Structure formats: structure tokens, C-alpha cells
Amino acid sequence: MLSSDNSNQERQSLHGNWSSRLAFIMAVTGSAVGLGNIWKFPYMAGQNGGGAFVLVYLLFVFLIGMPVMMSEILIGRRGRRNPVATMALLGEEEGGSKHWKWLGALGVITAMLILSYYSVIAGWTLTYIPKAISGQFTGADATLIADLFDDFVSNPAAVISAHTFFMFLNFFVISRGVKGLEVAVKFLMPALLFLLFVLLYYSLTSGSFSEGVSFMFTPNFAALSWDGVLTAMGLACFTLSIGMGAIMAYGAYLPQETSITNAAVSVVVADTGIAVLSGLVIFPLVFANGLNPGEGPDLVFKTLPLVFGQMQAGVFLATIFFVLLAFAALTSALGLMEPAVAWMVESTNYNRKKSSAIIASLIWFFGLGTALSDNLLSEFKFFQGTIYENVDFITSNIMLPMSAVFITIFAAWVMSKNSSSEELDGHGVVYKIWQLLARYFAPIAILVIFLQAIGWI
Ligand code: PHE
């Protein structure tokens, strides 16, 4: 039975708890570290002129991402249900309105839409595993590597099969519940990190390292538009997995005695570290090979294989890298699916397996739009461009920041001080800083940037 008294001490999640604080941190890090860090961060930094974008992104991660993440975890743990039910319950307990459930629902829908394209890109990653094993990158030059990629994405059947396979993997793992997530994450994250360091060594020794570093860290504000600032903010939310109920859903399984602040700091540092690290791997290689940093979503797929092709043991390393990247994508995808699955299990009489199957099929269907964006529907453009570009823009740059605003407003204004300080352990400096950022800085900054970018200010 779920208890509904006002203190959450006895409230239990239906889906079980993480076995330890480390397991939670690993799982949230697993959800945070994914294609956002290794695929999206470098290509977006490249498209938006480098240094200034990176600086703004880092500021957003710490000043907006951190307080929003803490808010999301604390709401999740207090409610201990799926995001929709948690927001309905806490909305009623704390603010007198059940309508807060719509905020939970917005998150669930955003996560599903994001997963629809995320799965397609994860499919690209999966496809690169057999390419790596069969040595297709060995000795290839930039043109050959680019052709390899373009041939693949222009083939709808290949892209859709990979997307289907990835969604199936997702369904398989998520239908087994929370415990399945833990095991996967504990081994994969450290392995991925290790491999990034191997690549970093390579880019240090054979890339144009100083050119790459200066591109990433010399801020040239002239190269950054308000649109770019909005993109940096959307990316900060995206890579941290905040603003869509994913962290809220994971927070619901967090043991009561774990410190939310410590957990949030560890996750934010790990996630940002990996994004910066992958930039440090990729940009020196981009410049050493005369590639264009503003290439777009193809950037990573046209850079890294080139490097593997020139390395000793490149076949082996490339294989491991794409396997790990696919796993990193999988652990993130699970986080994107969990809110919807948890919602369905709790609100219908379908079991976890059936709910996972229904949700996975829906997401798969939406994903077809992105899968066809580079081939059959590449000419079909409106608003921001292709279907992929629209889904990405609307989810990351509009839906995520908007939910982030409401999440901080809920946690810092609507919830009583008693409740939030009980979850965040006390009234010390950390609590004060959180309150300041969550009450004023984060919501105001997000709104100002948003209104600037759409031209209302
Ligand atoms: N943070 C993930 C990434 O960077 C994407 C994600 C968003 C995962 C939201 C789960 C929830 O790839």
C-alpha cells in the first residue's frame, strides 16, 4: 500500500529501491552520460562557434542544471511514484492543486519524443559496430569515411532496422525492472571513461591539440547568437537528463538516507567532465584532418572512425568504443522510457512487460520521422528544418526549459520549506544556495533566454 500521509518516511515505491547510494549515482550518471555528451555536445559546440558556447553551456550546467536536478530528485523522492502521480500527490499536499500533474505529464511526453530520435542515433552507433569489426575504417581517408556514413543514412531500410533493434533492446531491459539497470551501468561507465582517455592520448599526440583547445575554450561572443544561447541551455538540460521526469522517476527509488546534494554534485561533475573530454578528443582531430567543426549531427561519425582507422589496434578499439557508446545510449534511453512505463504500470492494470511493449512501440513509431529525415523525407522541411531538427528543437529548446522552470517553481516556491529542507538535509549554506538559485536565478534566467531567443524581448 502506498502511504499518503504528509511525511514521506514510510512512503515506498512500487518498483523497489536502488541498493545503495552508489547504485543511484551510477544509474543517474548512466542516464546523464550518453549521446548528449559524446555526439550532441561536440556537434552543437562546433555549429555554434566553439568557446563562447562552451562557456555558456558550463555556466548553465552549474547555475541552472544543478538546482533543477536537486529539485527534481527531491520531488521524486518525496512522492515516490511516477512523475505524473508524484506531481498530483505533492501538488495536492503542498500547494492545494492536483493540476501539477500536468507538469509530470509534460515530462513524460517530452521524454518519449526525445527517445524517438535518440533511438535512431543509437541505431547509427549500433550499425558502426559491425563496420568497426570488419575493419572498414582501416586506412580510410576523410572522404571515404564520410561516404561510408552518407551511404548508410541515405538507406531508409538500414536506418529503420537499426532503430528497431535498439528499441527492442530497450524494451528487453526495461521490462525487467530497476535491478536490470544497475548491473549494466556499474561496468559500462568506467569502461567508457577509460576508452575516452585512450582516445584523448591519441588526439593529444596526433591531433592539432592546441587548435582544438583554443576552439573550445577561447570565447568569441560574436559567434554566439541568442539562438545559440538557447541551444546551450537546452543542451545543458538534455545532457543532465533534467526537465523530463527521468530524474524524478529515478529519485523515487532513492533510499531516504542518501544526500541529494552529494548525489547531484557527483552526477553533474561526471556528466560535464565526459562532455568536455569528448570535445577534447574530437576537435583536435577535426582540425588535424581539415574537417569542418560545424558539420552537424554527422560530426562524431565522420571524425572518430578516421582516427580509429589510423591507430594501431584500431579495429579492436573502434569496436569497443562503439559497443560502449551504444551501451551509454542504452542506459540513457532506459531513463527516457522509465517515466512512461512507470506511469502506465501504476495507472492501468497492465503489467510491466505489457506496458513496456506498448510504450516502446509508440516511441518506435514516432522515431520513423527522424529515421527518414536523412533519406526519403530529407526534402520535407518546415519551421526549423527536417523532422529530426524540429523534434529536437521543440523538445530540447522549448519543452525542457519550460518544465525546468516549473519544476524549480514547484520545489522552491510551492513546496513548504519544511518539506524541501527535510529532503535536502537541513538549513545550511548549501540549502540557502539551492533556494536562491531555484527560486530566483534559474527560472528568471531560463525565461529571459527563452524570450530573447524567440524575439519577444
Ligand atoms: N542525458 C542523456 C544524454 O546526454 C539523454 C537523456 C535525457 C537521458 C533525459 C535520459 C533522460 O545522452
Coordinates of C-alpha atoms and ligand atoms in Angstrom, one line a residue:
M1 CA 0.0 0.0 0.0
L2 CA 1.2 3.5 -0.7
S3 CA 1.0 5.6 2.3
S4 CA -0.3 9.1 1.8
D5 CA 0.4 10.9 5.0
N6 CA 2.4 14.1 4.8
S7 CA 5.7 12.7 5.9
N8 CA 7.3 10.6 3.3
Q9 CA 9.3 8.4 5.7
E10 CA 7.1 5.4 5.1
R11 CA 6.2 6.0 1.5
Q12 CA 7.6 3.3 -0.7
S13 CA 8.0 3.0 -4.4
L14 CA 6.1 0.2 -6.1
H15 CA 9.1 -0.7 -8.2
G16 CA 11.7 -1.2 -5.4
N17 CA 14.7 0.9 -4.4
W18 CA 18.3 1.3 -5.5
S19 CA 20.5 -1.0 -3.5
S20 CA 22.9 1.8 -2.4
R21 CA 23.8 5.5 -2.9
L22 CA 26.4 4.5 -5.4
A23 CA 23.9 2.5 -7.4
F24 CA 21.7 5.6 -7.7
I25 CA 24.6 7.8 -8.7
M26 CA 25.7 5.2 -11.3
A27 CA 22.2 4.9 -12.6
V28 CA 21.6 8.7 -12.9
T29 CA 25.1 9.1 -14.3
G30 CA 24.3 6.3 -16.7
S31 CA 21.2 8.2 -17.8
A32 CA 23.0 11.5 -18.0
V33 CA 26.0 10.3 -19.9
G34 CA 25.0 9.3 -23.3
L35 CA 24.8 10.5 -26.9
G36 CA 24.2 14.0 -25.4
N37 CA 27.8 14.2 -24.2
I38 CA 29.6 12.4 -27.0
W39 CA 27.5 13.1 -30.0
K40 CA 25.5 16.2 -29.4
F41 CA 27.8 18.4 -27.3
P42 CA 30.7 18.4 -29.8
Y43 CA 28.4 18.9 -32.8
M44 CA 26.5 21.7 -31.2
A45 CA 29.6 23.4 -29.9
G46 CA 31.0 23.1 -33.4
Q47 CA 27.9 24.6 -35.0
N48 CA 27.8 27.5 -32.6
G49 CA 31.3 28.7 -32.9
G50 CA 33.1 26.9 -30.0
G51 CA 34.4 28.8 -27.0
A52 CA 31.6 31.1 -26.1
F53 CA 29.0 28.3 -26.5
V54 CA 31.1 26.0 -24.3
L55 CA 31.4 28.7 -21.6
V56 CA 27.7 29.5 -21.6
Y57 CA 26.9 25.8 -21.5
L58 CA 29.1 25.3 -18.5
L59 CA 27.5 28.2 -16.7
F60 CA 24.1 26.8 -17.3
V61 CA 25.1 23.3 -16.1
F62 CA 26.2 24.7 -12.8
L63 CA 23.8 27.6 -12.2
I64 CA 20.7 26.1 -13.7
G65 CA 21.3 22.4 -14.2
M66 CA 22.4 21.7 -10.6
P67 CA 19.5 23.4 -8.8
V68 CA 17.0 21.9 -11.2
M69 CA 18.5 18.4 -10.7
M70 CA 18.3 18.8 -7.0
S71 CA 14.7 19.9 -7.2
E72 CA 13.8 17.0 -9.4
I73 CA 15.4 14.4 -7.2
L74 CA 13.8 15.9 -4.1
I75 CA 10.3 15.9 -5.6
G76 CA 10.8 12.4 -6.9
R77 CA 11.9 11.0 -3.6
R78 CA 9.1 12.8 -1.7
G79 CA 6.4 11.4 -4.0
R80 CA 7.9 8.0 -4.7
R81 CA 5.7 7.4 -7.7
N82 CA 5.8 8.0 -11.4
P83 CA 6.2 11.7 -12.3
V84 CA 2.5 12.2 -13.1
A85 CA 1.3 10.7 -9.8
T86 CA 4.1 12.3 -7.8
M87 CA 3.2 15.8 -9.1
A88 CA -0.5 15.1 -8.5
L89 CA 0.1 13.9 -4.9
L90 CA 2.6 16.6 -3.9
G91 CA 0.6 19.3 -5.7
E92 CA -2.3 18.4 -3.5
E93 CA -0.2 18.0 -0.3
E94 CA 1.8 21.1 -0.8
G95 CA 0.0 23.5 -3.0
G96 CA -3.6 22.6 -3.0
S97 CA -3.8 21.7 -6.6
K98 CA -3.8 18.4 -8.4
H99 CA -3.2 20.2 -11.7
W100 CA 0.5 20.0 -11.1
K101 CA 0.2 16.5 -12.6
W102 CA 0.3 18.1 -16.0
L103 CA 3.9 19.1 -15.3
G104 CA 4.6 15.4 -14.7
A105 CA 2.7 14.6 -17.9
L106 CA 4.7 17.1 -19.9
G107 CA 7.9 15.5 -18.8
V108 CA 6.7 12.0 -19.7
I109 CA 5.7 13.2 -23.2
T110 CA 9.0 15.1 -23.7
A111 CA 11.0 12.1 -22.7
M112 CA 9.1 9.9 -25.2
L113 CA 9.6 12.4 -28.0
I114 CA 13.3 12.7 -27.2
L115 CA 13.7 8.9 -27.2
S116 CA 12.1 8.7 -30.6
Y117 CA 15.1 10.4 -32.2
Y118 CA 17.6 9.2 -29.6
S119 CA 16.9 5.7 -30.7
V120 CA 17.6 6.4 -34.3
I121 CA 21.0 7.9 -33.4
A122 CA 21.7 5.0 -31.1
G123 CA 20.9 2.8 -34.1
W124 CA 23.7 4.6 -36.0
T125 CA 26.0 3.7 -33.2
L126 CA 24.9 0.1 -33.4
T127 CA 25.5 0.0 -37.1
Y128 CA 29.0 1.2 -36.6
I129 CA 29.9 -1.9 -34.5
P130 CA 29.9 -4.3 -37.5
K131 CA 31.6 -1.7 -39.6
A132 CA 34.3 -1.4 -36.9
I133 CA 34.7 -5.2 -36.6
S134 CA 35.1 -5.7 -40.3
G135 CA 37.9 -3.1 -40.4
Q136 CA 36.1 -0.7 -42.8
F137 CA 37.8 2.3 -41.2
T138 CA 41.3 0.9 -41.6
G139 CA 43.5 3.3 -43.6
A140 CA 40.4 5.2 -44.9
D141 CA 40.7 8.9 -45.6
A142 CA 38.2 11.6 -44.7
T143 CA 36.3 11.3 -47.9
L144 CA 35.9 7.5 -47.6
I145 CA 34.7 7.8 -44.0
A146 CA 32.2 10.5 -45.0
D147 CA 30.9 8.4 -47.8
L148 CA 30.5 5.4 -45.5
F149 CA 28.3 7.5 -43.3
D150 CA 26.3 9.2 -46.0
D151 CA 25.7 5.8 -47.8
F152 CA 24.3 4.4 -44.6
V153 CA 22.0 7.2 -43.6
S154 CA 20.6 7.6 -47.0
N155 CA 19.4 4.0 -46.8
P156 CA 16.0 4.1 -45.0
A157 CA 15.8 0.3 -44.5
A158 CA 19.2 0.2 -42.8
V159 CA 18.4 3.2 -40.5
I160 CA 15.0 1.8 -39.6
S161 CA 16.3 -1.7 -38.9
A162 CA 18.9 -0.3 -36.5
H163 CA 16.3 1.9 -34.8
T164 CA 14.0 -1.1 -34.4
F165 CA 16.8 -3.2 -33.0
F166 CA 17.7 -0.5 -30.5
M167 CA 14.1 -0.1 -29.4
F168 CA 13.8 -3.8 -28.9
L169 CA 16.9 -3.8 -26.7
N170 CA 15.3 -1.1 -24.7
F171 CA 12.1 -3.0 -24.3
F172 CA 14.0 -6.1 -23.2
V173 CA 15.9 -4.4 -20.4
I174 CA 13.2 -2.1 -19.1
S175 CA 10.6 -4.8 -18.9
R176 CA 12.8 -6.4 -16.3
G177 CA 12.7 -3.5 -13.9
V178 CA 15.0 -1.4 -11.8
K179 CA 17.5 -4.0 -10.9
G180 CA 18.5 -4.7 -14.5
L181 CA 19.6 -1.1 -14.9
E182 CA 22.1 -1.2 -12.0
V183 CA 24.1 -4.1 -13.3
A184 CA 24.5 -2.6 -16.8
V185 CA 25.6 0.7 -15.5
K186 CA 28.2 -0.3 -13.0
F187 CA 30.6 -1.8 -15.6
L188 CA 29.9 0.3 -18.6
M189 CA 30.5 3.8 -17.3
P190 CA 34.1 3.2 -16.1
A191 CA 34.9 1.3 -19.3
L192 CA 33.7 4.1 -21.4
L193 CA 35.7 6.7 -19.5
F194 CA 38.8 4.6 -19.8
L195 CA 38.4 4.4 -23.6
L196 CA 37.8 8.2 -23.9
F197 CA 41.2 8.6 -22.1
V198 CA 42.8 6.3 -24.7
L199 CA 41.4 8.5 -27.4
L200 CA 42.4 11.6 -25.6
Y201 CA 46.0 10.4 -25.6
Y202 CA 45.8 9.8 -29.3
S203 CA 44.3 13.3 -30.0
L204 CA 47.0 14.8 -27.7
T205 CA 49.8 13.2 -29.7
S206 CA 48.5 13.2 -33.2
G207 CA 45.7 15.8 -33.5
S208 CA 46.0 19.6 -33.7
F209 CA 45.6 19.7 -29.9
S210 CA 46.2 23.4 -29.3
E211 CA 44.0 24.4 -32.2
G212 CA 41.2 22.2 -30.8
V213 CA 41.6 23.5 -27.3
S214 CA 41.6 27.1 -28.4
F215 CA 38.5 26.5 -30.5
M216 CA 36.8 25.0 -27.4
F217 CA 37.9 27.5 -24.8
T218 CA 38.5 30.9 -26.4
P219 CA 35.2 32.6 -26.1
N220 CA 34.3 34.6 -29.2
F221 CA 30.9 36.0 -28.3
A222 CA 30.4 37.4 -31.8
A223 CA 30.0 33.8 -32.9
L224 CA 27.2 33.1 -30.5
S225 CA 23.6 34.2 -31.2
W226 CA 20.7 34.2 -28.8
D227 CA 19.5 31.1 -30.6
G228 CA 22.9 29.5 -29.7
V229 CA 22.4 30.6 -26.1
L230 CA 19.0 28.9 -26.0
T231 CA 20.6 25.8 -27.6
A232 CA 23.3 25.7 -24.9
M233 CA 20.6 25.9 -22.3
G234 CA 18.6 23.1 -23.9
L235 CA 21.7 21.0 -24.2
A236 CA 22.5 21.6 -20.5
C237 CA 19.1 20.2 -19.6
F238 CA 19.4 17.4 -22.1
T239 CA 22.8 16.1 -21.1
L240 CA 21.9 16.2 -17.4
S241 CA 18.6 14.4 -18.2
I242 CA 16.6 17.0 -16.4
G243 CA 13.2 18.6 -17.2
M244 CA 11.5 15.4 -18.3
G245 CA 10.7 13.4 -15.2
A246 CA 13.6 10.9 -15.8
I247 CA 15.5 12.1 -12.7
M248 CA 12.2 12.4 -10.8
A249 CA 11.4 8.8 -11.7
Y250 CA 14.9 7.7 -10.5
G251 CA 14.6 9.8 -7.4
A252 CA 11.5 7.8 -6.4
Y253 CA 13.8 4.8 -5.9
L254 CA 16.4 6.7 -3.8
P255 CA 16.8 5.5 -0.2
Q256 CA 15.8 8.1 2.3
E257 CA 19.2 8.5 4.0
T258 CA 21.1 9.4 0.8
S259 CA 22.2 13.0 0.5
I260 CA 20.6 14.5 -2.6
T261 CA 23.2 17.3 -2.8
N262 CA 26.1 15.0 -2.9
A263 CA 24.5 12.8 -5.5
A264 CA 23.6 15.7 -7.7
V265 CA 27.1 17.2 -7.5
S266 CA 28.7 13.8 -8.4
V267 CA 26.4 13.4 -11.4
V268 CA 26.8 16.9 -12.7
V269 CA 30.6 16.8 -12.4
A270 CA 30.8 13.3 -14.1
D271 CA 28.5 14.3 -16.9
T272 CA 30.1 17.6 -17.7
G273 CA 33.6 16.1 -17.4
I274 CA 32.7 13.5 -20.1
A275 CA 31.2 16.1 -22.4
V276 CA 34.3 18.3 -22.2
L277 CA 36.6 15.2 -22.5
S278 CA 34.8 14.2 -25.7
G279 CA 35.2 17.7 -27.1
L280 CA 38.9 17.5 -26.3
V281 CA 39.1 14.3 -28.2
I282 CA 37.1 15.4 -31.2
F283 CA 38.1 19.0 -32.0
P284 CA 41.9 18.4 -32.3
L285 CA 41.1 15.6 -34.7
V286 CA 38.7 17.8 -36.7
F287 CA 41.4 20.4 -37.2
A288 CA 44.2 17.9 -37.9
N289 CA 42.1 16.4 -40.7
G290 CA 40.9 19.6 -42.2
L291 CA 37.2 18.8 -41.3
N292 CA 34.6 21.4 -40.6
P293 CA 33.6 21.7 -36.9
G294 CA 30.2 22.9 -37.9
E295 CA 29.4 19.8 -39.8
G296 CA 26.3 19.0 -37.7
P297 CA 25.0 15.7 -36.4
D298 CA 27.4 13.7 -38.5
L299 CA 30.5 15.2 -36.8
V300 CA 31.4 12.3 -34.5
F301 CA 30.6 9.7 -37.0
K302 CA 32.9 11.4 -39.5
T303 CA 35.7 12.1 -37.1
L304 CA 36.3 9.2 -34.8
P305 CA 36.3 6.4 -37.4
L306 CA 39.0 8.3 -39.2
V307 CA 41.2 8.2 -36.1
F308 CA 40.5 4.6 -35.4
G309 CA 41.5 3.8 -39.0
Q310 CA 44.9 5.3 -38.4
M311 CA 45.5 3.7 -35.0
Q312 CA 47.3 0.6 -34.2
A313 CA 44.8 -1.9 -32.8
G314 CA 42.2 0.5 -34.4
V315 CA 39.8 -2.3 -35.3
F316 CA 39.8 -3.5 -31.7
L317 CA 39.5 -0.1 -30.1
A318 CA 36.8 1.1 -32.6
T319 CA 34.7 -2.0 -31.9
I320 CA 34.9 -1.5 -28.1
F321 CA 34.2 2.2 -28.5
F322 CA 31.0 1.8 -30.5
V323 CA 29.9 -1.0 -28.2
L324 CA 30.4 1.2 -25.2
L325 CA 28.7 4.2 -26.9
A326 CA 25.7 2.0 -27.7
F327 CA 25.5 0.9 -24.1
A328 CA 25.8 4.5 -22.9
A329 CA 22.9 5.3 -25.2
L330 CA 21.0 2.4 -23.9
T331 CA 21.4 3.4 -20.2
S332 CA 20.2 6.9 -21.2
A333 CA 17.3 5.5 -23.3
L334 CA 16.1 3.5 -20.3
G335 CA 15.9 6.7 -18.3
L336 CA 13.9 8.2 -21.1
M337 CA 11.4 5.3 -21.1
E338 CA 11.1 4.7 -17.4
P339 CA 8.8 7.6 -16.6
A340 CA 6.2 6.5 -19.2
V341 CA 6.5 2.8 -18.2
A342 CA 6.2 3.6 -14.5
W343 CA 3.2 5.7 -15.3
M344 CA 1.5 3.0 -17.3
V345 CA 2.2 0.3 -14.7
E346 CA 0.8 2.4 -11.9
S347 CA -2.2 3.8 -13.7
T348 CA -3.5 0.8 -15.7
N349 CA -3.8 -2.9 -14.9
Y350 CA -1.2 -3.8 -17.4
N351 CA 2.0 -5.4 -16.0
R352 CA 5.5 -4.1 -16.6
K353 CA 6.1 -6.2 -19.7
K354 CA 2.9 -5.2 -21.5
S355 CA 3.4 -1.5 -20.6
S356 CA 6.9 -1.6 -21.8
A357 CA 5.8 -3.1 -25.1
I358 CA 3.1 -0.5 -25.7
I359 CA 5.4 2.4 -24.9
A360 CA 8.3 1.1 -26.9
S361 CA 6.0 0.6 -29.9
L362 CA 4.7 4.1 -29.7
I363 CA 8.2 5.6 -29.5
W364 CA 9.4 3.4 -32.3
F365 CA 6.6 4.8 -34.5
F366 CA 7.4 8.4 -33.7
G367 CA 11.1 7.6 -34.4
L368 CA 10.3 6.8 -38.1
G369 CA 10.1 10.6 -38.7
T370 CA 13.7 11.0 -37.7
A371 CA 14.8 7.8 -39.4
L372 CA 13.5 9.2 -42.7
S373 CA 14.9 12.7 -42.1
D374 CA 18.2 11.9 -44.0
N375 CA 16.7 10.0 -46.8
L376 CA 13.1 9.7 -48.1
L377 CA 11.9 12.8 -46.2
S378 CA 15.1 14.9 -46.4
E379 CA 13.4 17.4 -48.6
F380 CA 10.4 17.7 -46.3
K381 CA 11.4 20.8 -44.3
F382 CA 9.3 23.2 -42.2
F383 CA 9.9 25.6 -39.3
Q384 CA 13.4 24.5 -38.1
G385 CA 14.2 22.1 -40.9
T386 CA 13.8 18.4 -41.1
I387 CA 11.6 16.3 -38.9
Y388 CA 14.6 15.5 -36.7
E389 CA 15.5 19.2 -36.4
N390 CA 12.0 20.1 -35.4
V391 CA 11.6 17.3 -32.8
D392 CA 15.0 18.2 -31.3
F393 CA 14.3 22.0 -31.3
I394 CA 10.8 21.7 -29.8
T395 CA 11.9 19.1 -27.1
S396 CA 15.3 20.5 -26.1
N397 CA 14.8 24.2 -26.6
I398 CA 11.2 24.6 -25.6
M399 CA 9.8 21.7 -23.6
L400 CA 12.8 21.0 -21.4
P401 CA 13.5 24.6 -20.3
M402 CA 9.7 25.1 -19.7
S403 CA 9.4 22.1 -17.4
A404 CA 12.7 23.1 -15.7
V405 CA 11.1 26.5 -14.8
F406 CA 8.0 24.9 -13.4
I407 CA 10.0 22.2 -11.5
T408 CA 12.1 24.8 -9.7
I409 CA 9.0 26.9 -9.0
F410 CA 7.3 23.9 -7.5
A411 CA 10.2 22.8 -5.4
A412 CA 11.3 26.2 -4.2
W413 CA 8.1 28.2 -4.0
V414 CA 5.1 25.8 -3.8
M415 CA 6.6 23.1 -1.5
S416 CA 6.9 24.1 2.1
K417 CA 10.3 24.9 3.5
N418 CA 9.8 22.0 5.9
S419 CA 9.4 19.5 3.1
S420 CA 12.2 20.7 0.9
S421 CA 14.7 21.2 3.8
E422 CA 13.8 17.7 5.1
E423 CA 14.8 16.2 1.7
L424 CA 17.8 18.4 1.3
D425 CA 19.1 17.8 4.8
G426 CA 18.9 21.0 6.7
H427 CA 19.2 24.7 6.6
G428 CA 22.9 25.2 6.0
V429 CA 24.6 27.2 3.3
V430 CA 24.0 24.6 0.6
Y431 CA 20.3 24.8 1.2
K432 CA 20.4 28.5 1.0
I433 CA 22.3 28.5 -2.3
W434 CA 19.9 26.0 -3.7
Q435 CA 17.0 28.1 -2.6
L436 CA 18.5 31.2 -4.1
L437 CA 19.2 29.6 -7.4
A438 CA 16.0 27.6 -7.6
R439 CA 13.7 30.5 -6.5
Y440 CA 15.2 33.3 -8.5
F441 CA 18.1 32.7 -10.7
A442 CA 17.1 29.5 -12.6
P443 CA 13.5 30.4 -13.5
I444 CA 14.3 34.0 -14.4
A445 CA 17.4 33.2 -16.4
I446 CA 15.5 30.5 -18.4
L447 CA 12.6 32.7 -19.1
V448 CA 14.8 35.7 -20.2
I449 CA 16.9 33.5 -22.6
F450 CA 13.8 31.9 -23.9
L451 CA 12.0 35.2 -24.6
Q452 CA 15.2 36.6 -26.1
A453 CA 15.6 33.7 -28.5
I454 CA 12.1 33.8 -29.7
G455 CA 12.4 37.6 -30.2
W456 CA 10.0 38.8 -27.6
I457 CA 12.5 40.9 -25.6
Ligands
PHE1 N1 21.3 12.8 -20.8 C1 21.2 11.9 -21.9 C2 22.3 12.2 -22.8 O1 23.1 13.1 -22.7 C3 19.9 12.0 -22.6 C4 18.8 11.8 -21.6 C5 17.9 12.8 -21.4 C6 18.6 10.6 -21.0 C7 16.9 12.6 -20.5 C8 17.6 10.4 -20.1 C9 16.7 11.4 -19.8 O2 22.5 11.5 -23.8

